Amino acid sequence: MKCVIPGSYDPVTVGHIDIIIRASKVFDEVWAVVFTNSDKYYRFTGEMRLKMLAASCAGLDNVNTALSDGMLVDFMREHGIKYIVKGVRDASDFDYENKLANINRSFYPEAE
């Protein structure tokens, strides 16, 4: 079973790593993916964010890292992934992530 943990990771935080570690205990294969949105301003380049993420995930044998500027659902299709893992801090985060989940399902019905 595979999952993806998408994010900007600008920068990688203890919270990000906590979610990645937890997912690595549940899923056989975890993809922590740095996504780039051309409408956003980032402190670090995509390549720098990927390097920080990869270094932070070193030692987690079933965790892969990648950089993508495409759509999450396209990445999921390409890698045979059905599950998305996201952390939420409060009710507004939950509402936002729930809306994104519904949009993702409209493009990729297999997404959970």
Short mmCIF file of C-alpha atoms in Angstrom, two decimals:
data_model
loop_
_atom_site.label_atom_id
_atom_site.label_comp_id
_atom_site.label_asym_id
_atom_site.label_seq_id
_atom_site.Cartn_x
_atom_site.Cartn_y
_atom_site.Cartn_z
CA MET A 1 0.00 0.00 0.00
CA LYS A 2 1.38 3.41 -1.04
CA CYS A 3 0.61 6.96 0.04
CA VAL A 4 1.71 10.44 -0.92
CA ILE A 5 2.30 13.30 1.50
CA PRO A 6 2.22 16.43 -0.66
CA GLY A 7 3.43 19.79 0.54
CA SER A 8 5.45 22.87 -0.17
CA TYR A 9 7.92 21.95 2.60
CA ASP A 10 9.11 25.55 2.72
CA PRO A 11 10.91 24.70 4.97
CA VAL A 12 10.53 21.16 6.31
CA THR A 13 9.18 21.28 9.87
CA VAL A 14 9.06 18.89 12.82
CA GLY A 15 5.33 18.57 12.11
CA HIS A 16 6.02 17.42 8.54
CA ILE A 17 8.51 14.83 9.73
CA ASP A 18 6.10 13.60 12.41
CA ILE A 19 3.43 12.94 9.76
CA ILE A 20 5.96 11.25 7.46
CA ILE A 21 7.23 8.96 10.25
CA ARG A 22 3.67 8.05 11.28
CA ALA A 23 2.73 7.27 7.67
CA SER A 24 5.88 5.16 7.24
CA LYS A 25 4.62 2.89 10.02
CA VAL A 26 1.25 2.37 8.31
CA PHE A 27 2.10 2.27 4.60
CA ASP A 28 4.56 0.04 2.74
CA GLU A 29 5.73 2.92 0.57
CA VAL A 30 5.53 6.64 1.34
CA TRP A 31 6.17 9.45 -1.14
CA ALA A 32 6.89 12.83 0.44
CA VAL A 33 6.58 15.16 -2.53
CA VAL A 34 7.57 18.81 -2.80
CA PHE A 35 4.99 20.48 -5.03
CA THR A 36 5.58 23.79 -6.73
CA ASN A 37 2.82 26.30 -7.37
CA SER A 38 3.83 29.12 -9.72
CA ASP A 39 1.32 31.42 -7.98
CA LYS A 40 3.15 31.15 -4.64
CA TYR A 41 6.32 32.80 -3.37
CA TYR A 42 8.78 30.39 -1.75
CA ARG A 43 11.75 31.13 0.48
CA PHE A 44 13.67 28.21 -1.02
CA THR A 45 13.85 26.81 -4.54
CA GLY A 46 12.14 23.51 -5.27
CA GLU A 47 15.50 21.77 -5.51
CA MET A 48 16.59 23.17 -2.12
CA ARG A 49 13.30 22.12 -0.51
CA LEU A 50 13.74 18.63 -1.97
CA LYS A 51 17.30 18.37 -0.60
CA MET A 52 16.12 19.44 2.87
CA LEU A 53 13.24 16.96 2.74
CA ALA A 54 15.45 14.10 1.54
CA ALA A 55 17.99 14.81 4.30
CA SER A 56 15.21 14.90 6.89
CA CYS A 57 13.87 11.54 5.69
CA ALA A 58 17.26 9.81 5.60
CA GLY A 59 17.03 6.53 7.47
CA LEU A 60 13.34 6.02 6.73
CA ASP A 61 13.77 3.10 4.35
CA ASN A 62 10.25 3.09 2.91
CA VAL A 63 10.11 6.87 2.32
CA ASN A 64 10.83 8.33 -1.11
CA THR A 65 11.12 12.01 -1.88
CA ALA A 66 10.39 13.81 -5.13
CA LEU A 67 9.77 17.22 -6.66
CA SER A 68 6.77 17.92 -8.89
CA ASP A 69 5.31 20.97 -10.56
CA GLY A 70 2.32 19.04 -11.87
CA MET A 71 -0.99 18.05 -10.37
CA LEU A 72 -1.09 15.77 -7.34
CA VAL A 73 -3.48 13.34 -9.04
CA ASP A 74 -1.14 13.01 -12.04
CA PHE A 75 1.73 12.12 -9.70
CA MET A 76 -0.52 9.58 -7.99
CA ARG A 77 -1.50 7.94 -11.28
CA GLU A 78 2.13 7.79 -12.46
CA HIS A 79 3.22 6.04 -9.25
CA GLY A 80 0.16 3.86 -8.63
CA ILE A 81 -0.78 5.67 -5.41
CA LYS A 82 -4.32 5.72 -3.98
CA TYR A 83 -3.87 7.38 -0.60
CA ILE A 84 -3.13 11.00 0.34
CA VAL A 85 -1.93 11.78 3.87
CA LYS A 86 -2.18 15.32 5.20
CA GLY A 87 -1.77 16.87 8.62
CA VAL A 88 -4.34 19.33 9.90
CA ARG A 89 -3.88 21.76 12.77
CA ASP A 90 -7.40 23.07 13.23
CA ALA A 91 -10.94 23.14 11.81
CA SER A 92 -10.07 25.62 9.06
CA ASP A 93 -7.23 23.33 7.88
CA PHE A 94 -9.68 20.42 7.89
CA ASP A 95 -12.23 22.35 5.82
CA TYR A 96 -9.56 23.38 3.30
CA GLU A 97 -8.13 19.85 3.01
CA ASN A 98 -11.61 18.36 2.69
CA LYS A 99 -12.34 20.66 -0.26
CA LEU A 100 -9.05 19.66 -1.89
CA ALA A 101 -9.86 15.98 -1.31
CA ASN A 102 -13.16 16.38 -3.14
CA ILE A 103 -11.45 18.15 -6.05
CA ASN A 104 -8.77 15.44 -6.23
CA ARG A 105 -11.47 12.73 -6.24
CA SER A 106 -13.22 14.46 -9.15
CA PHE A 107 -10.02 14.09 -11.22
CA TYR A 108 -8.96 10.72 -9.79
CA PRO A 109 -11.88 8.78 -8.23
CA GLU A 110 -9.48 6.20 -6.72
CA ALA A 111 -7.94 8.87 -4.44
CA GLU A 112 -8.60 8.54 -0.74
#
